[in-house]
Each structure stands twice: as structure tokens, then as C-alpha cells.
Coordinates of C-alpha atoms in Angstrom, one line a residue:
X1 CA -22.3 -16.1 48.7
X2 CA -24.4 -19.1 47.5
X3 CA -26.8 -19.4 44.6
X4 CA -29.7 -21.8 44.6
X5 CA -29.4 -25.4 43.7
X6 CA -32.1 -24.8 41.1
X7 CA -30.0 -22.2 39.4
X8 CA -27.0 -24.5 39.2
X9 CA -29.1 -27.2 37.5
X10 CA -30.1 -25.0 34.6
X11 CA -27.9 -25.2 31.5
X12 CA -27.2 -22.2 29.4
X13 CA -28.6 -22.1 25.9
X14 CA -26.1 -23.4 23.4
X15 CA -27.8 -21.8 20.5
X16 CA -27.4 -18.4 22.1
X17 CA -23.8 -19.2 23.0
X18 CA -22.9 -20.2 19.4
X19 CA -24.6 -17.0 18.1
X20 CA -22.7 -14.8 20.6
X21 CA -19.4 -16.4 19.7
X22 CA -19.9 -16.0 16.0
X23 CA -20.9 -12.3 16.6
X24 CA -17.7 -11.7 18.6
X25 CA -15.6 -13.2 15.8
X26 CA -17.4 -11.0 13.2
X27 CA -16.7 -7.9 15.3
X28 CA -13.0 -8.8 15.3
X29 CA -13.0 -8.8 11.5
X30 CA -13.4 -12.5 10.8
X31 CA -15.7 -13.5 7.9
X32 CA -18.0 -15.8 9.8
X33 CA -21.0 -17.6 8.2
X34 CA -23.5 -18.2 11.0
X35 CA -26.0 -21.0 10.6
X36 CA -27.0 -20.8 14.2
X37 CA -29.8 -18.2 14.0
X38 CA -33.2 -19.1 15.3
X39 CA -34.9 -16.0 13.9
X40 CA -35.8 -14.8 10.5
X41 CA -33.3 -12.4 8.9
X42 CA -36.1 -10.3 7.5
X43 CA -37.0 -6.9 8.9
X44 CA -40.4 -6.6 10.6
X45 CA -42.9 -5.4 8.0
X46 CA -43.1 -1.6 7.9
X47 CA -46.8 -1.3 8.6
X48 CA -46.3 -3.3 11.8
X49 CA -43.5 -1.0 12.9
X50 CA -45.5 2.0 12.0
X51 CA -48.3 0.8 14.3
X52 CA -45.8 0.7 17.2
X53 CA -44.7 4.3 16.4
X54 CA -48.3 5.4 16.4
X55 CA -48.9 3.7 19.7
X56 CA -46.0 5.7 21.2
X57 CA -47.2 9.0 19.7
X58 CA -50.7 8.3 21.1
X59 CA -49.3 7.7 24.6
X60 CA -50.1 4.0 24.7
X61 CA -47.3 3.5 27.2
X62 CA -48.9 2.4 30.4
X63 CA -49.8 -0.9 32.0
X64 CA -52.4 -3.0 30.3
X65 CA -54.4 -5.9 31.7
X66 CA -52.0 -8.7 32.7
X67 CA -53.2 -11.1 30.0
X68 CA -53.1 -8.5 27.2
X69 CA -55.4 -5.9 25.8
X70 CA -58.9 -7.1 24.8
X71 CA -58.5 -6.0 21.1
X72 CA -55.4 -8.2 20.7
X73 CA -57.0 -11.2 22.5
X74 CA -60.0 -10.9 20.2
X75 CA -57.6 -10.8 17.2
X76 CA -55.9 -14.0 18.5
X77 CA -59.2 -15.7 19.0
X78 CA -60.2 -14.7 15.4
X79 CA -57.0 -16.1 14.1
X80 CA -57.7 -19.5 15.7
X81 CA -61.2 -19.5 14.3
X82 CA -60.4 -18.4 10.8
X83 CA -57.1 -20.3 10.3
X84 CA -57.4 -23.3 12.6
X85 CA -61.1 -23.9 13.0
X86 CA -60.9 -23.7 16.8
X87 CA -63.2 -21.6 19.0
X88 CA -61.6 -19.7 21.9
X89 CA -63.1 -16.8 23.8
X90 CA -60.8 -13.8 24.6
X91 CA -60.8 -14.9 28.2
X92 CA -59.1 -18.2 27.1
X93 CA -56.2 -16.3 25.6
X94 CA -53.2 -15.0 27.5
X95 CA -50.7 -12.8 25.7
X96 CA -47.2 -13.0 27.1
X97 CA -43.7 -11.7 26.5
X98 CA -42.9 -14.2 23.7
X99 CA -43.9 -17.8 23.2
X100 CA -41.0 -18.8 25.5
X101 CA -42.8 -17.0 28.3
X102 CA -46.1 -18.6 27.3
X103 CA -44.4 -22.0 27.6
X104 CA -43.0 -21.5 31.1
X105 CA -46.4 -20.1 32.2
X106 CA -48.0 -23.3 30.9
X107 CA -45.6 -25.5 32.8
X108 CA -46.1 -23.4 36.0
X109 CA -49.8 -23.9 35.7
X110 CA -49.9 -27.7 35.3
X111 CA -46.6 -29.2 36.7
X112 CA -46.4 -30.2 40.4
X113 CA -43.1 -31.1 42.1
X114 CA -41.6 -34.2 40.5
X115 CA -44.4 -34.5 37.9
X116 CA -43.0 -35.9 34.7
X117 CA -43.3 -34.3 31.3
X118 CA -42.7 -36.4 28.2
X119 CA -40.4 -34.8 25.5
X120 CA -40.0 -36.5 22.1
X121 CA -36.3 -36.3 21.3
X122 CA -34.7 -34.5 19.6
X123 CA -36.4 -31.5 21.2
X124 CA -35.8 -27.7 21.5
X125 CA -33.2 -27.4 24.2
X126 CA -35.2 -25.0 26.5
X127 CA -38.1 -27.5 27.1
X128 CA -36.2 -29.6 29.8
X129 CA -34.8 -26.5 31.5
X130 CA -38.2 -24.9 31.8
X131 CA -39.6 -28.1 33.2
X132 CA -36.8 -28.3 35.8
X133 CA -37.4 -24.6 36.7
X134 CA -40.9 -25.4 37.9
X135 CA -39.9 -28.5 39.8
X136 CA -40.8 -31.1 37.2
X137 CA -38.9 -33.9 35.6
X138 CA -38.3 -34.0 31.8
X139 CA -38.6 -37.5 30.4
X140 CA -37.0 -37.7 26.9
X141 CA -38.3 -40.3 24.6
X142 CA -35.8 -41.1 21.8
X143 CA -37.4 -41.2 18.4
X144 CA -36.1 -43.0 15.2
X145 CA -34.5 -41.4 12.2
X146 CA -36.4 -44.0 10.1
X147 CA -39.6 -42.4 11.3
X148 CA -38.3 -38.9 10.7
X149 CA -37.8 -38.4 14.4
X150 CA -41.5 -38.4 15.1
X151 CA -42.8 -40.1 18.3
X152 CA -45.2 -42.9 17.8
X153 CA -48.3 -43.7 19.9
X154 CA -46.6 -46.9 21.2
X155 CA -43.4 -45.0 22.2
X156 CA -45.6 -42.3 23.9
X157 CA -47.6 -44.9 25.8
X158 CA -44.6 -46.8 26.9
X159 CA -43.1 -43.7 28.6
X160 CA -46.2 -42.9 30.7
X161 CA -46.0 -43.5 34.4
X162 CA -48.3 -42.6 37.3
X163 CA -46.2 -39.4 37.6
X164 CA -46.7 -38.2 34.0
X165 CA -48.8 -35.1 33.7
X166 CA -48.1 -33.9 30.1
X167 CA -46.4 -34.3 26.7
X168 CA -44.9 -31.5 24.7
X169 CA -45.5 -31.7 20.9
X170 CA -43.7 -29.3 18.5
X171 CA -44.9 -29.3 14.9
X172 CA -43.3 -27.9 12.8
X173 CA -40.3 -29.0 14.8
X174 CA -37.2 -27.3 16.1
X175 CA -34.6 -28.8 15.4
X176 CA -35.7 -31.3 12.9
X177 CA -38.0 -29.3 10.7
X178 CA -40.5 -32.2 10.5
X179 CA -44.2 -31.7 10.4
X180 CA -46.6 -34.2 11.9
X181 CA -49.7 -35.1 9.8
X182 CA -53.2 -34.6 11.1
X183 CA -53.6 -38.4 11.6
X184 CA -50.2 -38.7 13.4
X185 CA -51.2 -35.9 15.8
X186 CA -54.7 -37.4 16.3
X187 CA -53.2 -40.7 17.3
X188 CA -50.9 -39.1 19.8
X189 CA -53.5 -36.8 21.2
X190 CA -55.9 -39.8 21.7
X191 CA -53.3 -41.4 23.9
X192 CA -53.0 -38.3 26.0
X193 CA -56.8 -38.1 26.4
X194 CA -56.9 -41.8 27.3
X195 CA -54.5 -41.2 30.2
X196 CA -55.9 -37.8 31.1
X197 CA -52.7 -35.9 30.3
X198 CA -52.1 -32.4 29.2
X199 CA -50.8 -31.7 25.7
X200 CA -48.6 -28.7 25.3
X201 CA -48.6 -28.0 21.6
X202 CA -45.9 -25.6 20.5
X203 CA -47.0 -24.2 17.2
X204 CA -44.7 -21.2 16.9
X205 CA -43.5 -22.3 13.3
X206 CA -47.1 -22.6 12.1
X207 CA -46.7 -20.4 9.0
X208 CA -43.4 -21.8 7.9
X209 CA -44.4 -25.0 6.1
X210 CA -43.4 -26.1 2.5
X211 CA -44.2 -28.5 -0.3
X212 CA -47.9 -28.1 0.2
X213 CA -47.7 -29.6 3.7
X214 CA -50.5 -28.3 6.0
X215 CA -50.0 -27.3 9.7
X216 CA -52.5 -28.9 12.0
X217 CA -53.6 -27.2 15.3
X218 CA -53.8 -30.0 17.8
X219 CA -56.8 -28.4 19.6
X220 CA -58.8 -28.7 16.4
X221 CA -58.8 -32.5 16.4
X222 CA -61.7 -33.2 18.8
X223 CA -63.6 -31.8 21.7
X224 CA -61.8 -34.1 24.2
X225 CA -58.4 -33.2 22.7
X226 CA -59.3 -29.5 22.8
X227 CA -60.0 -29.9 26.6
X228 CA -56.6 -31.4 27.1
X229 CA -54.6 -29.0 25.0
X230 CA -52.6 -25.9 25.8
X231 CA -51.6 -24.2 22.5
X232 CA -48.5 -22.0 22.4
X233 CA -47.9 -19.6 19.5
X234 CA -46.6 -16.2 18.8
X235 CA -45.4 -13.7 16.2
X236 CA -41.6 -14.1 16.4
X237 CA -41.0 -16.6 13.6
X238 CA -43.9 -16.1 11.1
X239 CA -44.0 -12.3 11.3
X240 CA -40.2 -11.6 11.8
X241 CA -40.9 -10.1 15.2
X242 CA -38.5 -11.9 17.4
X243 CA -37.4 -8.8 19.4
X244 CA -40.9 -7.6 20.0
X245 CA -41.5 -10.4 22.4
X246 CA -45.2 -11.2 21.9
X247 CA -46.4 -14.8 22.3
X248 CA -49.8 -16.2 23.3
X249 CA -51.4 -19.2 24.9
X250 CA -54.8 -20.6 24.3
X251 CA -56.3 -23.1 26.7
X252 CA -59.3 -24.3 28.6
X253 CA -60.6 -21.6 30.9
X254 CA -59.1 -22.8 34.2
X255 CA -55.6 -23.0 32.7
X256 CA -56.0 -19.5 31.1
X257 CA -57.1 -18.1 34.4
X258 CA -54.3 -19.7 36.3
X259 CA -51.7 -18.4 33.7
X260 CA -53.1 -14.9 33.8
X261 CA -52.8 -14.9 37.6
X262 CA -49.2 -16.2 37.4
X263 CA -48.3 -13.6 34.8
X264 CA -49.8 -10.8 36.8
X265 CA -47.3 -11.4 39.5
X266 CA -44.3 -12.2 37.3
X267 CA -44.3 -9.5 34.6
X268 CA -47.5 -7.5 35.1
X269 CA -48.3 -7.4 31.3
X270 CA -46.7 -7.7 27.9
X271 CA -45.2 -4.6 26.4
X272 CA -48.0 -2.2 25.5
X273 CA -46.4 -0.9 22.4
X274 CA -45.5 -4.4 21.1
X275 CA -49.2 -5.4 21.7
X276 CA -50.4 -2.7 19.2
X277 CA -47.8 -3.9 16.7
X278 CA -49.0 -7.4 17.2
X279 CA -52.6 -6.4 16.7
X280 CA -51.7 -4.8 13.3
X281 CA -49.8 -8.0 12.4
X282 CA -52.8 -10.3 13.1
X283 CA -55.1 -8.0 11.2
X284 CA -52.8 -8.1 8.2
X285 CA -53.6 -10.1 5.1
X286 CA -50.5 -12.3 5.6
X287 CA -48.9 -11.1 2.4
X288 CA -45.5 -10.5 4.1
X289 CA -45.7 -13.9 5.8
X290 CA -46.3 -15.6 2.4
X291 CA -43.4 -13.7 0.8
X292 CA -41.1 -14.9 3.6
X293 CA -42.3 -18.4 3.3
X294 CA -41.5 -18.5 -0.4
X295 CA -37.9 -17.3 0.2
X296 CA -37.4 -19.8 3.0
X297 CA -38.6 -22.6 0.7
X298 CA -36.0 -21.6 -1.9
X299 CA -33.2 -21.6 0.7
X300 CA -34.4 -24.9 2.1
X301 CA -34.2 -26.5 -1.3
X302 CA -30.7 -25.3 -1.9
X303 CA -29.3 -26.1 1.5
X304 CA -30.9 -29.5 1.7
X305 CA -29.4 -30.5 -1.7
X306 CA -26.0 -29.2 -0.8
X307 CA -25.9 -31.0 2.5
X308 CA -27.0 -34.3 0.9
X309 CA -24.0 -34.1 -1.3
X310 CA -21.5 -33.9 1.6
X311 CA -19.9 -37.3 2.4
X312 CA -20.8 -38.7 5.8
X313 CA -23.9 -36.5 6.2
X314 CA -27.3 -38.0 6.7
X315 CA -30.0 -35.4 6.2
X316 CA -33.8 -35.6 6.5
X317 CA -35.8 -33.3 4.3
X318 CA -37.5 -30.6 6.5
X319 CA -41.1 -29.6 5.6
X320 CA -41.3 -26.8 8.1
X321 CA -39.5 -24.2 10.3
X322 CA -36.1 -23.1 8.9
X323 CA -33.7 -25.8 10.0
X324 CA -31.9 -28.7 8.3
X325 CA -31.0 -31.5 10.8
X326 CA -27.9 -33.5 10.0
X327 CA -26.5 -36.7 11.5
X328 CA -22.7 -36.6 11.2
X329 CA -21.9 -39.9 12.8
X330 CA -20.7 -41.0 9.4
X331 CA -17.6 -38.9 10.0
X332 CA -16.8 -40.5 13.3
X333 CA -13.2 -41.6 13.5
X334 CA -12.0 -39.3 10.8
X335 CA -9.6 -36.5 11.7
X336 CA -8.5 -33.0 10.6
X337 CA -4.9 -32.5 11.7
X338 CA -4.9 -33.7 15.3
X339 CA -8.7 -33.3 15.9
X340 CA -10.6 -36.6 15.7
X341 CA -14.3 -36.4 15.0
X342 CA -16.1 -38.1 17.9
X343 CA -19.2 -36.0 18.3
X344 CA -21.2 -33.2 16.7
X345 CA -19.8 -30.8 19.3
X346 CA -16.2 -31.6 18.2
X347 CA -17.2 -31.2 14.6
X348 CA -18.9 -27.8 15.2
X349 CA -15.9 -26.5 17.1
X350 CA -13.7 -27.6 14.3
X351 CA -15.8 -25.8 11.7
X352 CA -15.8 -22.6 13.7
X353 CA -12.1 -22.6 14.4
X354 CA -10.9 -23.7 11.0
X355 CA -13.3 -22.3 8.4
X356 CA -15.4 -19.8 10.4
X357 CA -18.7 -21.5 10.1
X358 CA -21.0 -21.4 13.1
X359 CA -23.7 -23.9 13.5
X360 CA -25.5 -25.6 16.4
X361 CA -24.3 -29.0 17.8
X362 CA -27.4 -30.8 19.1
X363 CA -26.2 -32.4 22.3
X364 CA -28.5 -30.2 24.2
X365 CA -31.3 -31.2 21.9
X366 CA -30.6 -34.9 23.0
X367 CA -29.1 -35.6 19.6
X368 CA -25.3 -35.7 20.3
X369 CA -24.4 -37.0 16.8
X370 CA -26.4 -34.3 15.0
X371 CA -26.0 -30.7 14.0
X372 CA -28.6 -28.0 13.0
X373 CA -28.2 -25.7 10.1
X374 CA -30.5 -22.7 10.1
X375 CA -31.5 -21.3 6.7
X376 CA -32.7 -18.0 8.2
X377 CA -29.7 -16.4 6.5
X378 CA -29.3 -15.0 3.0
X379 CA -28.6 -17.3 0.0
X380 CA -25.1 -16.0 -0.6
X381 CA -24.1 -16.9 3.0
X382 CA -25.7 -20.3 2.6
X383 CA -23.7 -21.0 -0.5
X384 CA -20.4 -19.7 1.0
X385 CA -21.0 -21.6 4.3
X386 CA -21.8 -25.0 2.6
X387 CA -18.8 -24.7 0.4
X388 CA -16.6 -24.2 3.4
X389 CA -18.2 -27.2 5.2
X390 CA -17.8 -29.4 2.2
X391 CA -14.2 -28.4 1.7
X392 CA -13.3 -29.2 5.3
X393 CA -15.1 -32.6 5.2
X394 CA -13.3 -33.6 2.0
X395 CA -10.0 -32.9 3.9
X396 CA -10.8 -35.3 6.7
X397 CA -8.6 -38.4 6.8

């Protein structure tokens, strides 16, 4: 029996693979420190969970409108107005089964066969696979460490062809943790408007910013930019609701309508119970979000300092999300026993095999000399894990 050519072209998620391997090792009794997690280690706040229980008790277990219940769409629109200064009507909001679902809905709505989508690299590994799934062509644009891995307007402009339909912007960024300033985003968005391109702005890490840095919603930058922007967001990261699978998209009306139609045939609607939990989360005062942000900032500070003290590591200071991005090319040519370090993937396997530390090599993020440490784990684990990494690096010859 055959499977489709499309299916064979889609790579598995290396982040999920690393996490699964680390879990298997833990279950076999090995003391593994896992830096691979892309989700907060905090429990969903109790009042949000209680809202879900109440929804079950009230029998709110049937189909809802494909694009989400009107109360939740109104709450999302209010969030955009109050926190981002952007006006969306509820009909411009589509609630989906996680921000990942919102992203692929967006690509389905705007990408024709062999259309090109520009991806500033390093990028989250699912972007190119999603683009390929809808028949598009991902076009990586390599960024410079000297510019904190941010794409410049000139780099963006140079990558545009007559087949380009969109650019994906992700701020705060996975995997680098960098946050674009308002001026930087405006300069990039102006190029997109100039060439009549869509901007898919993935803002899922919006609430996780540090050092007084502010998140900028791209759609807020001007009316023209608003009309060219599809904003992706959700509750997974900021509200510790990864398993609830609630994301949302906000866009000009024709896009929102198209996405709603697509979703109606793909999944019917987001989970009804999770929608009620999401409504409670968005109506919250954000106290739990702020507490989590404070704890992440402490972990970030510690992890960044520790990594900077490891010989051969080149680390940029992250101002958002919950990742530290490290270039390990300074270790190339060194060896541990018979293993010669020639890539981040080799180094990551060595760490897992020898000292039971799991982290993500960034080959699939288009950064083969880099690794990603997540600090969405407790401080004791961060300390233990960085000690193990440093001890192994010091043994390299």
C-alpha cells in the first residue's frame, strides 16, 4: 500500500521526538533533565479549570458554531482592543483547536500551489511543514547573530519574488527568544504592504516578555498594515493551557470568513468545554499570567548566566518566550571519547546518552549549529541540568 507523496515530504517534529525520548528514559528510571519542553510547567489556574467543570455540569457538550461561541469571540475582540489597541469585530475572529490549527488555517486561506512564504530563520520548525502541507514553498531567509537573528527590511526585500505571497513574523520568537521592537516591525510591515503581501504574525508568546520590553501587535501599526495582517494567538503559553487546545486568529473579514468555512469542514468547531475555560481566562485580571511571567524571568536570568559561563557557547539574551538559544560551533572539532562534535545534533545526542540531559538541536529550525534550552522547567532542574552540561563540556578534548 502507498502513502501520498505529500505525507512523505513532511518531517516529524524533533521537539516532540526529544520530549518523548526523554519521557521514555524517565519511565525506565533514569534521572533525565529535560530542557525540550515547549509548554509552561505550571498548572492551569484553578478558576479556569472550574469553569470547564461547570460547563460539563451544565451540559455544554454539544457542537458550537464553527468559528467559536460568540461570547468567546467578543472576549477575544475585547482583548485586542484593550491590550493591543486594535479593533476587530467578532466576525473577524476565528477560534480554533490551538494556535497551530489557526496557523494552518491561515496558510490554507492565502497560499496557492507553489506560492512562496518567506520565513526568517531560525524559525519554529512547524512553519515550513505547514506551508508544504498546503502546496506552498517555504523560503528561509538566514538572519545574522550580530542582529540578534532578526530579519532586516533589506533582507526581506531581497527575498521577494513574483511568487511571494506572505511572510511569517514571530515575536517573541521561538526558538531565539528575541522580541522585535515596534520600529523594527513597522519597517518590515511597510515592505509587505509595498509589495501587497500578507503578514502572518504569530504572537503566541505575547505575555511572556521581560526586562520591561513591550510586545507589539503588528496589526496595530497602521491601517494598511492591519489590512495585510493575519494575527495568530492563543492561550497555551501565557495561560498554561497547552492541552486545552484553544487558539484564535484575527484578520480582515474575507480571510476570517474563508478560515471559518475551512474549519467548518475540517474540525466542525473547537472543543466546547475548552471554549468556556478560555472565556474565563480572557475575562481574568491576568494575575496568574503575571505571576508566571515573574517566575520565568528569574529562571531566564539564571539559565542565561550559567550558559554564558560554559566554554564554547555563544548565547543571545532572550527578552521573550521561555527559550535560550545557543550556538555551539565553538565546540566543533572537540571530542568526548570517540564522539567528535560536528553539529548541534551530535552534541545533543551526546548529552542525552552520557549525562541524561535532553534539549533540542535546531537543525529543523534551520540553525544546525545551535541548540535550544527551554526554561519552562523548575529551577532545581535547571541548576542540575546546566551543571551536567558544563561538566561534560569541560571534559571535551
